[in-house]
Structures are given as structure tokens and as C-alpha cells.
mmCIF file with all atom_site columns, C-alpha atoms in Angstrom:
data_model
loop_
_atom_site.group_PDB
_atom_site.id
_atom_site.type_symbol
_atom_site.label_atom_id
_atom_site.label_alt_id
_atom_site.label_comp_id
_atom_site.label_asym_id
_atom_site.label_entity_id
_atom_site.label_seq_id
_atom_site.pdbx_PDB_ins_code
_atom_site.Cartn_x
_atom_site.Cartn_y
_atom_site.Cartn_z
_atom_site.occupancy
_atom_site.B_iso_or_equiv
_atom_site.pdbx_formal_charge
_atom_site.auth_seq_id
_atom_site.auth_comp_id
_atom_site.auth_asym_id
_atom_site.auth_atom_id
_atom_site.pdbx_PDB_model_num
ATOM 1   C CA . UNK A 1 1   ? 69.293 75.816 88.815  1.00 78.00 ? 1   UNK A CA 1
ATOM 2   C CA . UNK A 1 2   ? 72.759 76.403 87.421  1.00 80.00 ? 2   UNK A CA 1
ATOM 3   C CA . UNK A 1 3   ? 76.273 75.087 87.940  1.00 84.00 ? 3   UNK A CA 1
ATOM 4   C CA . UNK A 1 4   ? 79.915 75.953 88.282  1.00 84.00 ? 4   UNK A CA 1
ATOM 5   C CA . UNK A 1 5   ? 82.163 73.578 86.371  1.00 88.00 ? 5   UNK A CA 1
ATOM 6   C CA . UNK A 1 6   ? 85.901 73.110 86.650  1.00 90.00 ? 6   UNK A CA 1
ATOM 7   C CA . UNK A 1 7   ? 88.286 70.719 84.954  1.00 92.00 ? 7   UNK A CA 1
ATOM 8   C CA . UNK A 1 8   ? 91.959 69.979 84.508  1.00 94.00 ? 8   UNK A CA 1
ATOM 9   C CA . UNK A 1 9   ? 93.815 67.133 82.820  1.00 95.00 ? 9   UNK A CA 1
ATOM 10  C CA . UNK A 1 10  ? 93.270 64.995 85.929  1.00 95.00 ? 10  UNK A CA 1
ATOM 11  C CA . UNK A 1 11  ? 89.925 66.024 87.381  1.00 95.00 ? 11  UNK A CA 1
ATOM 12  C CA . UNK A 1 12  ? 86.526 67.554 86.835  1.00 94.00 ? 12  UNK A CA 1
ATOM 13  C CA . UNK A 1 13  ? 83.823 68.920 89.145  1.00 93.00 ? 13  UNK A CA 1
ATOM 14  C CA . UNK A 1 14  ? 80.284 70.146 88.604  1.00 91.00 ? 14  UNK A CA 1
ATOM 15  C CA . UNK A 1 15  ? 78.788 72.100 91.523  1.00 87.00 ? 15  UNK A CA 1
ATOM 16  C CA . UNK A 1 16  ? 75.015 72.539 91.357  1.00 86.00 ? 16  UNK A CA 1
ATOM 17  C CA . UNK A 1 17  ? 73.452 75.746 92.705  1.00 80.00 ? 17  UNK A CA 1
ATOM 18  C CA . UNK A 1 18  ? 69.935 77.084 93.118  1.00 79.00 ? 18  UNK A CA 1
ATOM 19  C CA . UNK A 1 19  ? 69.603 80.578 91.754  1.00 79.00 ? 19  UNK A CA 1
ATOM 20  C CA . UNK A 1 20  ? 66.918 83.213 92.220  1.00 76.00 ? 20  UNK A CA 1
ATOM 21  C CA . UNK A 1 21  ? 67.250 84.216 88.564  1.00 77.00 ? 21  UNK A CA 1
ATOM 22  C CA . UNK A 1 22  ? 68.094 82.348 85.378  1.00 83.00 ? 22  UNK A CA 1
ATOM 23  C CA . UNK A 1 23  ? 71.895 82.109 85.162  1.00 82.00 ? 23  UNK A CA 1
ATOM 24  C CA . UNK A 1 24  ? 74.224 80.513 82.655  1.00 84.00 ? 24  UNK A CA 1
ATOM 25  C CA . UNK A 1 25  ? 76.731 77.845 83.624  1.00 87.00 ? 25  UNK A CA 1
ATOM 26  C CA . UNK A 1 26  ? 79.815 79.378 85.288  1.00 82.00 ? 26  UNK A CA 1
ATOM 27  C CA . UNK A 1 27  ? 78.151 82.792 85.612  1.00 81.00 ? 27  UNK A CA 1
ATOM 28  C CA . UNK A 1 28  ? 80.004 85.105 88.006  1.00 81.00 ? 28  UNK A CA 1
ATOM 29  C CA . UNK A 1 29  ? 76.593 85.972 89.516  1.00 76.00 ? 29  UNK A CA 1
ATOM 30  C CA . UNK A 1 30  ? 76.452 82.488 91.089  1.00 73.00 ? 30  UNK A CA 1
ATOM 31  C CA . UNK A 1 31  ? 78.825 83.722 93.795  1.00 71.00 ? 31  UNK A CA 1
ATOM 32  C CA . UNK A 1 32  ? 76.968 87.018 94.348  1.00 72.00 ? 32  UNK A CA 1
ATOM 33  C CA . UNK A 1 33  ? 74.001 87.673 96.661  1.00 73.00 ? 33  UNK A CA 1
ATOM 34  C CA . UNK A 1 34  ? 71.261 86.468 96.684  1.00 71.00 ? 34  UNK A CA 1
ATOM 35  C CA . UNK A 1 35  ? 72.729 83.295 95.147  1.00 64.00 ? 35  UNK A CA 1
ATOM 36  C CA . UNK A 1 36  ? 75.410 82.650 97.786  1.00 65.00 ? 36  UNK A CA 1
ATOM 37  C CA . UNK A 1 37  ? 75.554 80.434 100.849 1.00 62.00 ? 37  UNK A CA 1
ATOM 38  C CA . UNK A 1 38  ? 75.037 76.768 101.623 1.00 56.00 ? 38  UNK A CA 1
ATOM 39  C CA . UNK A 1 39  ? 71.267 77.143 101.252 1.00 57.00 ? 39  UNK A CA 1
ATOM 40  C CA . UNK A 1 40  ? 71.834 77.752 97.533  1.00 74.00 ? 40  UNK A CA 1
ATOM 41  C CA . UNK A 1 41  ? 74.473 75.021 97.154  1.00 75.00 ? 41  UNK A CA 1
ATOM 42  C CA . UNK A 1 42  ? 72.602 71.896 96.085  1.00 83.00 ? 42  UNK A CA 1
ATOM 43  C CA . UNK A 1 43  ? 75.427 69.424 95.578  1.00 87.00 ? 43  UNK A CA 1
ATOM 44  C CA . UNK A 1 44  ? 78.229 68.344 93.307  1.00 92.00 ? 44  UNK A CA 1
ATOM 45  C CA . UNK A 1 45  ? 79.773 65.465 91.413  1.00 94.00 ? 45  UNK A CA 1
ATOM 46  C CA . UNK A 1 46  ? 83.171 64.880 89.888  1.00 95.00 ? 46  UNK A CA 1
ATOM 47  C CA . UNK A 1 47  ? 86.234 62.696 89.632  1.00 95.00 ? 47  UNK A CA 1
ATOM 48  C CA . UNK A 1 48  ? 89.991 62.822 90.147  1.00 96.00 ? 48  UNK A CA 1
ATOM 49  C CA . UNK A 1 49  ? 92.441 60.632 88.225  1.00 96.00 ? 49  UNK A CA 1
ATOM 50  C CA . UNK A 1 50  ? 95.533 59.387 90.083  1.00 97.00 ? 50  UNK A CA 1
ATOM 51  C CA . UNK A 1 51  ? 98.686 57.800 88.682  1.00 97.00 ? 51  UNK A CA 1
ATOM 52  C CA . UNK A 1 52  ? 98.007 54.460 90.373  1.00 97.00 ? 52  UNK A CA 1
ATOM 53  C CA . UNK A 1 53  ? 94.955 52.685 91.861  1.00 95.00 ? 53  UNK A CA 1
ATOM 54  C CA . UNK A 1 54  ? 96.613 52.543 95.296  1.00 97.00 ? 54  UNK A CA 1
ATOM 55  C CA . UNK A 1 55  ? 96.767 56.359 95.309  1.00 97.00 ? 55  UNK A CA 1
ATOM 56  C CA . UNK A 1 56  ? 93.020 56.561 94.620  1.00 96.00 ? 56  UNK A CA 1
ATOM 57  C CA . UNK A 1 57  ? 92.353 54.146 97.512  1.00 95.00 ? 57  UNK A CA 1
ATOM 58  C CA . UNK A 1 58  ? 94.619 56.152 99.816  1.00 96.00 ? 58  UNK A CA 1
ATOM 59  C CA . UNK A 1 59  ? 92.701 59.322 98.938  1.00 96.00 ? 59  UNK A CA 1
ATOM 60  C CA . UNK A 1 60  ? 89.416 57.472 99.550  1.00 96.00 ? 60  UNK A CA 1
ATOM 61  C CA . UNK A 1 61  ? 90.393 56.678 103.142 1.00 92.00 ? 61  UNK A CA 1
ATOM 62  C CA . UNK A 1 62  ? 90.584 60.369 104.072 1.00 94.00 ? 62  UNK A CA 1
ATOM 63  C CA . UNK A 1 63  ? 86.787 60.585 103.843 1.00 94.00 ? 63  UNK A CA 1
ATOM 64  C CA . UNK A 1 64  ? 86.083 58.115 106.675 1.00 92.00 ? 64  UNK A CA 1
ATOM 65  C CA . UNK A 1 65  ? 84.853 60.024 109.739 1.00 88.00 ? 65  UNK A CA 1
ATOM 66  C CA . UNK A 1 66  ? 87.143 59.686 112.734 1.00 90.00 ? 66  UNK A CA 1
ATOM 67  C CA . UNK A 1 67  ? 85.490 58.268 115.858 1.00 91.00 ? 67  UNK A CA 1
ATOM 68  C CA . UNK A 1 68  ? 87.047 58.988 119.250 1.00 91.00 ? 68  UNK A CA 1
ATOM 69  C CA . UNK A 1 69  ? 88.626 55.930 120.898 1.00 91.00 ? 69  UNK A CA 1
ATOM 70  C CA . UNK A 1 70  ? 86.883 57.144 124.084 1.00 94.00 ? 70  UNK A CA 1
ATOM 71  C CA . UNK A 1 71  ? 83.431 56.781 122.507 1.00 94.00 ? 71  UNK A CA 1
ATOM 72  C CA . UNK A 1 72  ? 80.959 54.357 124.056 1.00 96.00 ? 72  UNK A CA 1
ATOM 73  C CA . UNK A 1 73  ? 80.256 51.641 121.471 1.00 96.00 ? 73  UNK A CA 1
ATOM 74  C CA . UNK A 1 74  ? 77.109 49.527 121.077 1.00 97.00 ? 74  UNK A CA 1
ATOM 75  C CA . UNK A 1 75  ? 75.903 47.146 118.387 1.00 98.00 ? 75  UNK A CA 1
ATOM 76  C CA . UNK A 1 76  ? 72.735 48.256 116.588 1.00 98.00 ? 76  UNK A CA 1
ATOM 77  C CA . UNK A 1 77  ? 70.276 46.453 114.295 1.00 98.00 ? 77  UNK A CA 1
ATOM 78  C CA . UNK A 1 78  ? 69.664 48.647 111.244 1.00 98.00 ? 78  UNK A CA 1
ATOM 79  C CA . UNK A 1 79  ? 67.165 46.308 109.569 1.00 96.00 ? 79  UNK A CA 1
ATOM 80  C CA . UNK A 1 80  ? 67.344 44.188 106.416 1.00 95.00 ? 80  UNK A CA 1
ATOM 81  C CA . UNK A 1 81  ? 69.935 41.920 108.052 1.00 95.00 ? 81  UNK A CA 1
ATOM 82  C CA . UNK A 1 82  ? 72.422 44.762 108.549 1.00 96.00 ? 82  UNK A CA 1
ATOM 83  C CA . UNK A 1 83  ? 74.091 45.338 111.902 1.00 97.00 ? 83  UNK A CA 1
ATOM 84  C CA . UNK A 1 84  ? 76.186 48.345 112.699 1.00 97.00 ? 84  UNK A CA 1
ATOM 85  C CA . UNK A 1 85  ? 77.917 50.071 115.563 1.00 98.00 ? 85  UNK A CA 1
ATOM 86  C CA . UNK A 1 86  ? 76.791 53.172 117.385 1.00 98.00 ? 86  UNK A CA 1
ATOM 87  C CA . UNK A 1 87  ? 79.420 55.404 118.939 1.00 98.00 ? 87  UNK A CA 1
ATOM 88  C CA . UNK A 1 88  ? 78.451 58.009 121.557 1.00 97.00 ? 88  UNK A CA 1
ATOM 89  C CA . UNK A 1 89  ? 80.867 60.717 122.661 1.00 96.00 ? 89  UNK A CA 1
ATOM 90  C CA . UNK A 1 90  ? 80.454 64.358 123.754 1.00 93.00 ? 90  UNK A CA 1
ATOM 91  C CA . UNK A 1 91  ? 76.777 64.636 122.737 1.00 91.00 ? 91  UNK A CA 1
ATOM 92  C CA . UNK A 1 92  ? 77.600 63.271 119.292 1.00 94.00 ? 92  UNK A CA 1
ATOM 93  C CA . UNK A 1 93  ? 76.247 60.000 117.891 1.00 96.00 ? 93  UNK A CA 1
ATOM 94  C CA . UNK A 1 94  ? 77.769 58.132 114.960 1.00 97.00 ? 94  UNK A CA 1
ATOM 95  C CA . UNK A 1 95  ? 76.292 55.009 113.393 1.00 98.00 ? 95  UNK A CA 1
ATOM 96  C CA . UNK A 1 96  ? 78.657 52.995 111.218 1.00 98.00 ? 96  UNK A CA 1
ATOM 97  C CA . UNK A 1 97  ? 78.084 49.914 109.033 1.00 98.00 ? 97  UNK A CA 1
ATOM 98  C CA . UNK A 1 98  ? 79.283 48.271 105.831 1.00 97.00 ? 98  UNK A CA 1
ATOM 99  C CA . UNK A 1 99  ? 77.379 47.875 102.563 1.00 95.00 ? 99  UNK A CA 1
ATOM 100 C CA . UNK A 1 100 ? 79.551 45.526 100.524 1.00 93.00 ? 100 UNK A CA 1
ATOM 101 C CA . UNK A 1 101 ? 82.921 47.298 100.256 1.00 95.00 ? 101 UNK A CA 1
ATOM 102 C CA . UNK A 1 102 ? 81.441 50.626 101.340 1.00 97.00 ? 102 UNK A CA 1
ATOM 103 C CA . UNK A 1 103 ? 81.986 52.159 104.788 1.00 97.00 ? 103 UNK A CA 1
ATOM 104 C CA . UNK A 1 104 ? 78.789 54.031 105.711 1.00 98.00 ? 104 UNK A CA 1
ATOM 105 C CA . UNK A 1 105 ? 78.568 56.558 108.550 1.00 98.00 ? 105 UNK A CA 1
ATOM 106 C CA . UNK A 1 106 ? 75.847 58.878 109.820 1.00 97.00 ? 106 UNK A CA 1
ATOM 107 C CA . UNK A 1 107 ? 76.809 61.395 112.496 1.00 96.00 ? 107 UNK A CA 1
ATOM 108 C CA . UNK A 1 108 ? 75.001 64.111 114.438 1.00 95.00 ? 108 UNK A CA 1
ATOM 109 C CA . UNK A 1 109 ? 73.957 65.468 117.800 1.00 93.00 ? 109 UNK A CA 1
ATOM 110 C CA . UNK A 1 110 ? 70.460 63.923 117.753 1.00 93.00 ? 110 UNK A CA 1
ATOM 111 C CA . UNK A 1 111 ? 70.850 60.201 118.497 1.00 95.00 ? 111 UNK A CA 1
ATOM 112 C CA . UNK A 1 112 ? 67.302 59.267 117.407 1.00 95.00 ? 112 UNK A CA 1
ATOM 113 C CA . UNK A 1 113 ? 67.689 61.145 114.146 1.00 94.00 ? 113 UNK A CA 1
ATOM 114 C CA . UNK A 1 114 ? 71.044 59.478 113.421 1.00 96.00 ? 114 UNK A CA 1
ATOM 115 C CA . UNK A 1 115 ? 69.527 56.023 114.000 1.00 97.00 ? 115 UNK A CA 1
ATOM 116 C CA . UNK A 1 116 ? 66.441 56.772 111.875 1.00 97.00 ? 116 UNK A CA 1
ATOM 117 C CA . UNK A 1 117 ? 68.497 58.228 109.008 1.00 96.00 ? 117 UNK A CA 1
ATOM 118 C CA . UNK A 1 118 ? 70.822 55.195 109.097 1.00 98.00 ? 118 UNK A CA 1
ATOM 119 C CA . UNK A 1 119 ? 67.856 52.798 108.969 1.00 98.00 ? 119 UNK A CA 1
ATOM 120 C CA . UNK A 1 120 ? 66.308 54.776 106.105 1.00 97.00 ? 120 UNK A CA 1
ATOM 121 C CA . UNK A 1 121 ? 69.564 54.553 104.122 1.00 97.00 ? 121 UNK A CA 1
ATOM 122 C CA . UNK A 1 122 ? 69.957 50.818 104.850 1.00 98.00 ? 122 UNK A CA 1
ATOM 123 C CA . UNK A 1 123 ? 66.387 50.193 103.694 1.00 97.00 ? 123 UNK A CA 1
ATOM 124 C CA . UNK A 1 124 ? 66.973 52.117 100.451 1.00 97.00 ? 124 UNK A CA 1
ATOM 125 C CA . UNK A 1 125 ? 70.306 50.400 99.763  1.00 96.00 ? 125 UNK A CA 1
ATOM 126 C CA . UNK A 1 126 ? 68.675 47.002 100.304 1.00 94.00 ? 126 UNK A CA 1
ATOM 127 C CA . UNK A 1 127 ? 66.952 47.517 96.935  1.00 93.00 ? 127 UNK A CA 1
ATOM 128 C CA . UNK A 1 128 ? 69.211 50.071 95.196  1.00 93.00 ? 128 UNK A CA 1
ATOM 129 C CA . UNK A 1 129 ? 72.859 49.058 94.961  1.00 91.00 ? 129 UNK A CA 1
ATOM 130 C CA . UNK A 1 130 ? 75.914 51.262 95.271  1.00 93.00 ? 130 UNK A CA 1
ATOM 131 C CA . UNK A 1 131 ? 78.712 50.726 92.723  1.00 91.00 ? 131 UNK A CA 1
ATOM 132 C CA . UNK A 1 132 ? 80.504 47.409 93.252  1.00 90.00 ? 132 UNK A CA 1
ATOM 133 C CA . UNK A 1 133 ? 83.784 48.887 94.443  1.00 92.00 ? 133 UNK A CA 1
ATOM 134 C CA . UNK A 1 134 ? 85.412 50.434 97.524  1.00 95.00 ? 134 UNK A CA 1
ATOM 135 C CA . UNK A 1 135 ? 83.590 53.522 98.741  1.00 97.00 ? 135 UNK A CA 1
ATOM 136 C CA . UNK A 1 136 ? 82.597 55.776 101.625 1.00 98.00 ? 136 UNK A CA 1
ATOM 137 C CA . UNK A 1 137 ? 79.223 57.281 102.462 1.00 98.00 ? 137 UNK A CA 1
ATOM 138 C CA . UNK A 1 138 ? 79.260 60.002 105.095 1.00 97.00 ? 138 UNK A CA 1
ATOM 139 C CA . UNK A 1 139 ? 76.262 61.939 106.411 1.00 96.00 ? 139 UNK A CA 1
ATOM 140 C CA . UNK A 1 140 ? 76.734 64.752 108.924 1.00 94.00 ? 140 UNK A CA 1
ATOM 141 C CA . UNK A 1 141 ? 73.551 66.131 110.444 1.00 91.00 ? 141 UNK A CA 1
ATOM 142 C CA . UNK A 1 142 ? 73.667 69.930 110.713 1.00 84.00 ? 142 UNK A CA 1
ATOM 143 C CA . UNK A 1 143 ? 71.130 72.704 111.246 1.00 81.00 ? 143 UNK A CA 1
ATOM 144 C CA . UNK A 1 144 ? 71.216 73.312 107.489 1.00 74.00 ? 144 UNK A CA 1
ATOM 145 C CA . UNK A 1 145 ? 70.491 69.725 106.468 1.00 77.00 ? 145 UNK A CA 1
ATOM 146 C CA . UNK A 1 146 ? 72.360 66.492 105.962 1.00 82.00 ? 146 UNK A CA 1
ATOM 147 C CA . UNK A 1 147 ? 75.794 67.280 104.567 1.00 89.00 ? 147 UNK A CA 1
ATOM 148 C CA . UNK A 1 148 ? 76.353 64.100 102.589 1.00 94.00 ? 148 UNK A CA 1
ATOM 149 C CA . UNK A 1 149 ? 79.398 62.983 100.634 1.00 96.00 ? 149 UNK A CA 1
ATOM 150 C CA . UNK A 1 150 ? 79.998 59.742 98.774  1.00 97.00 ? 150 UNK A CA 1
ATOM 151 C CA . UNK A 1 151 ? 83.379 58.785 97.343  1.00 97.00 ? 151 UNK A CA 1
ATOM 152 C CA . UNK A 1 152 ? 84.346 55.632 95.469  1.00 96.00 ? 152 UNK A CA 1
ATOM 153 C CA . UNK A 1 153 ? 87.384 54.372 93.609  1.00 95.00 ? 153 UNK A CA 1
ATOM 154 C CA . UNK A 1 154 ? 87.445 52.514 90.316  1.00 93.00 ? 154 UNK A CA 1
ATOM 155 C CA . UNK A 1 155 ? 90.976 51.736 89.227  1.00 93.00 ? 155 UNK A CA 1
ATOM 156 C CA . UNK A 1 156 ? 92.992 54.931 89.485  1.00 94.00 ? 156 UNK A CA 1
ATOM 157 C CA . UNK A 1 157 ? 89.934 57.243 89.505  1.00 95.00 ? 157 UNK A CA 1
ATOM 158 C CA . UNK A 1 158 ? 88.257 58.589 92.649  1.00 96.00 ? 158 UNK A CA 1
ATOM 159 C CA . UNK A 1 159 ? 84.645 59.641 92.039  1.00 96.00 ? 159 UNK A CA 1
ATOM 160 C CA . UNK A 1 160 ? 82.634 61.928 94.316  1.00 96.00 ? 160 UNK A CA 1
ATOM 161 C CA . UNK A 1 161 ? 79.054 63.119 94.757  1.00 96.00 ? 161 UNK A CA 1
ATOM 162 C CA . UNK A 1 162 ? 77.584 65.339 97.447  1.00 94.00 ? 162 UNK A CA 1
ATOM 163 C CA . UNK A 1 163 ? 74.395 67.023 98.602  1.00 92.00 ? 163 UNK A CA 1
ATOM 164 C CA . UNK A 1 164 ? 74.230 69.462 101.497 1.00 84.00 ? 164 UNK A CA 1
ATOM 165 C CA . UNK A 1 165 ? 70.508 69.164 102.164 1.00 85.00 ? 165 UNK A CA 1
ATOM 166 C CA . UNK A 1 166 ? 69.236 65.582 101.822 1.00 88.00 ? 166 UNK A CA 1
ATOM 167 C CA . UNK A 1 167 ? 71.312 62.433 102.138 1.00 90.00 ? 167 UNK A CA 1
ATOM 168 C CA . UNK A 1 168 ? 69.034 60.411 99.897  1.00 92.00 ? 168 UNK A CA 1
ATOM 169 C CA . UNK A 1 169 ? 69.533 62.821 96.972  1.00 92.00 ? 169 UNK A CA 1
ATOM 170 C CA . UNK A 1 170 ? 73.308 62.270 97.030  1.00 93.00 ? 170 UNK A CA 1
ATOM 171 C CA . UNK A 1 171 ? 72.827 58.497 97.270  1.00 95.00 ? 171 UNK A CA 1
ATOM 172 C CA . UNK A 1 172 ? 70.376 58.503 94.354  1.00 94.00 ? 172 UNK A CA 1
ATOM 173 C CA . UNK A 1 173 ? 72.843 60.544 92.292  1.00 91.00 ? 173 UNK A CA 1
ATOM 174 C CA . UNK A 1 174 ? 75.570 57.932 92.833  1.00 93.00 ? 174 UNK A CA 1
ATOM 175 C CA . UNK A 1 175 ? 73.266 55.006 92.094  1.00 91.00 ? 175 UNK A CA 1
ATOM 176 C CA . UNK A 1 176 ? 72.140 56.673 88.855  1.00 89.00 ? 176 UNK A CA 1
ATOM 177 C CA . UNK A 1 177 ? 75.692 57.113 87.540  1.00 84.00 ? 177 UNK A CA 1
ATOM 178 C CA . UNK A 1 178 ? 76.950 54.685 84.921  1.00 70.00 ? 178 UNK A CA 1
ATOM 179 C CA . UNK A 1 179 ? 80.355 54.150 83.395  1.00 63.00 ? 179 UNK A CA 1
ATOM 180 C CA . UNK A 1 180 ? 80.506 54.011 79.633  1.00 52.00 ? 180 UNK A CA 1
ATOM 181 C CA . UNK A 1 181 ? 83.872 52.559 78.544  1.00 54.00 ? 181 UNK A CA 1
ATOM 182 C CA . UNK A 1 182 ? 85.241 53.950 75.285  1.00 49.00 ? 182 UNK A CA 1
ATOM 183 C CA . UNK A 1 183 ? 82.338 56.369 75.075  1.00 47.00 ? 183 UNK A CA 1
ATOM 184 C CA . UNK A 1 184 ? 79.838 53.590 74.300  1.00 46.00 ? 184 UNK A CA 1
ATOM 185 C CA . UNK A 1 185 ? 76.504 53.830 76.073  1.00 42.00 ? 185 UNK A CA 1
ATOM 186 C CA . UNK A 1 186 ? 76.178 50.261 77.303  1.00 43.00 ? 186 UNK A CA 1
ATOM 187 C CA . UNK A 1 187 ? 73.975 50.823 80.331  1.00 42.00 ? 187 UNK A CA 1
ATOM 188 C CA . UNK A 1 188 ? 76.170 48.469 82.345  1.00 40.00 ? 188 UNK A CA 1
ATOM 189 C CA . UNK A 1 189 ? 76.843 49.682 85.857  1.00 44.00 ? 189 UNK A CA 1
ATOM 190 C CA . UNK A 1 190 ? 80.503 49.564 86.833  1.00 42.00 ? 190 UNK A CA 1
#
């Protein structure tokens, strides 16, 4: 396992990669065969600082999956007292629900899989809480795995975490993150 890190005055990103050999952080070999491709991309985390909180919230909204207005919509029980909506359109299913101030969406071509993955996430989030702020959780089922991205805003900072193989790994990464104001390790979550 290795990573590619980038940072500027207003953002940072750490992209995690599997590697067939031991590589240092930011090694140019990360982008060379046999270490290339989505199969080797594990996930990422990072943050972007905006001038104002409203700009961070505006950026957050771009991560909500668009559902066709022509989609057939049905209510669905996801368990643990959570109801959501299922949208069906052009052999694509999307389940959507809210967890606090988070908009959660799971989308894919296999309706049963989308429902099961949504219920699995709801069950996990019933016990493990996302940060208490505005956020989006998007899972897109693909042949290569569950491309999962979570984004959340705290003040003027937009945080992000992703995993391109397993949705639950991205969710666990977000839940494990803690904010330490002034560099003090307080253990208090957001």
C-alpha cells in the first residue's frame, strides 16, 4: 500500500493505492504498470477550504446524484425506522434517503443489489454515526465494485473520502475521522 499526496494553501488530498512492490509515498512508479488502473486505486481522503461556508455548501450540492424526472418513484422501507425512495428509469435503480442532514444515494443496474446495499448501509449507520453536519453519501454500483464518495461541510471546509471497491470502507473511514481544533487531540467528533 502506498499513496499519492497533494496539497496547496487551500486543499489537500491523499490517494491510497495498492502496489505490487514496496513503493514510497509519491513514487512515480505508482502510475506505471502493474500499479495502474482502478483495481489498484483503493480510495482517498482530503479537504478543500473555501472563502465562505456558503461556498462549501454550494460545492457539496454538486455531489448529489441527479435522478430523471421521468423515473418511476416508490417509497421503500430500509429498516431501522428509515424510509426512502426508489427511482427506476432506463434499467437503473436509485435508492435515496436521509440520515440526519446527509443525503444518501445508492445507484446501479441491479435493483435487488441496490436495495440490499442501501439496507446494509442504513443498518450500519443506525449504530455508527456520520459527522453531525451537512453531507452526501453516494454509491454507484459498477462491474469493478462500489464507487463510493462521501462529502461533508464544516464551516468553510469541504471534506471528502472515497473508496472504489467497497462502500462500507469509505463510510468507516469517514466515521473514524475526528477534528482536533488547535492541534489538540481531544477525541471529540465534530
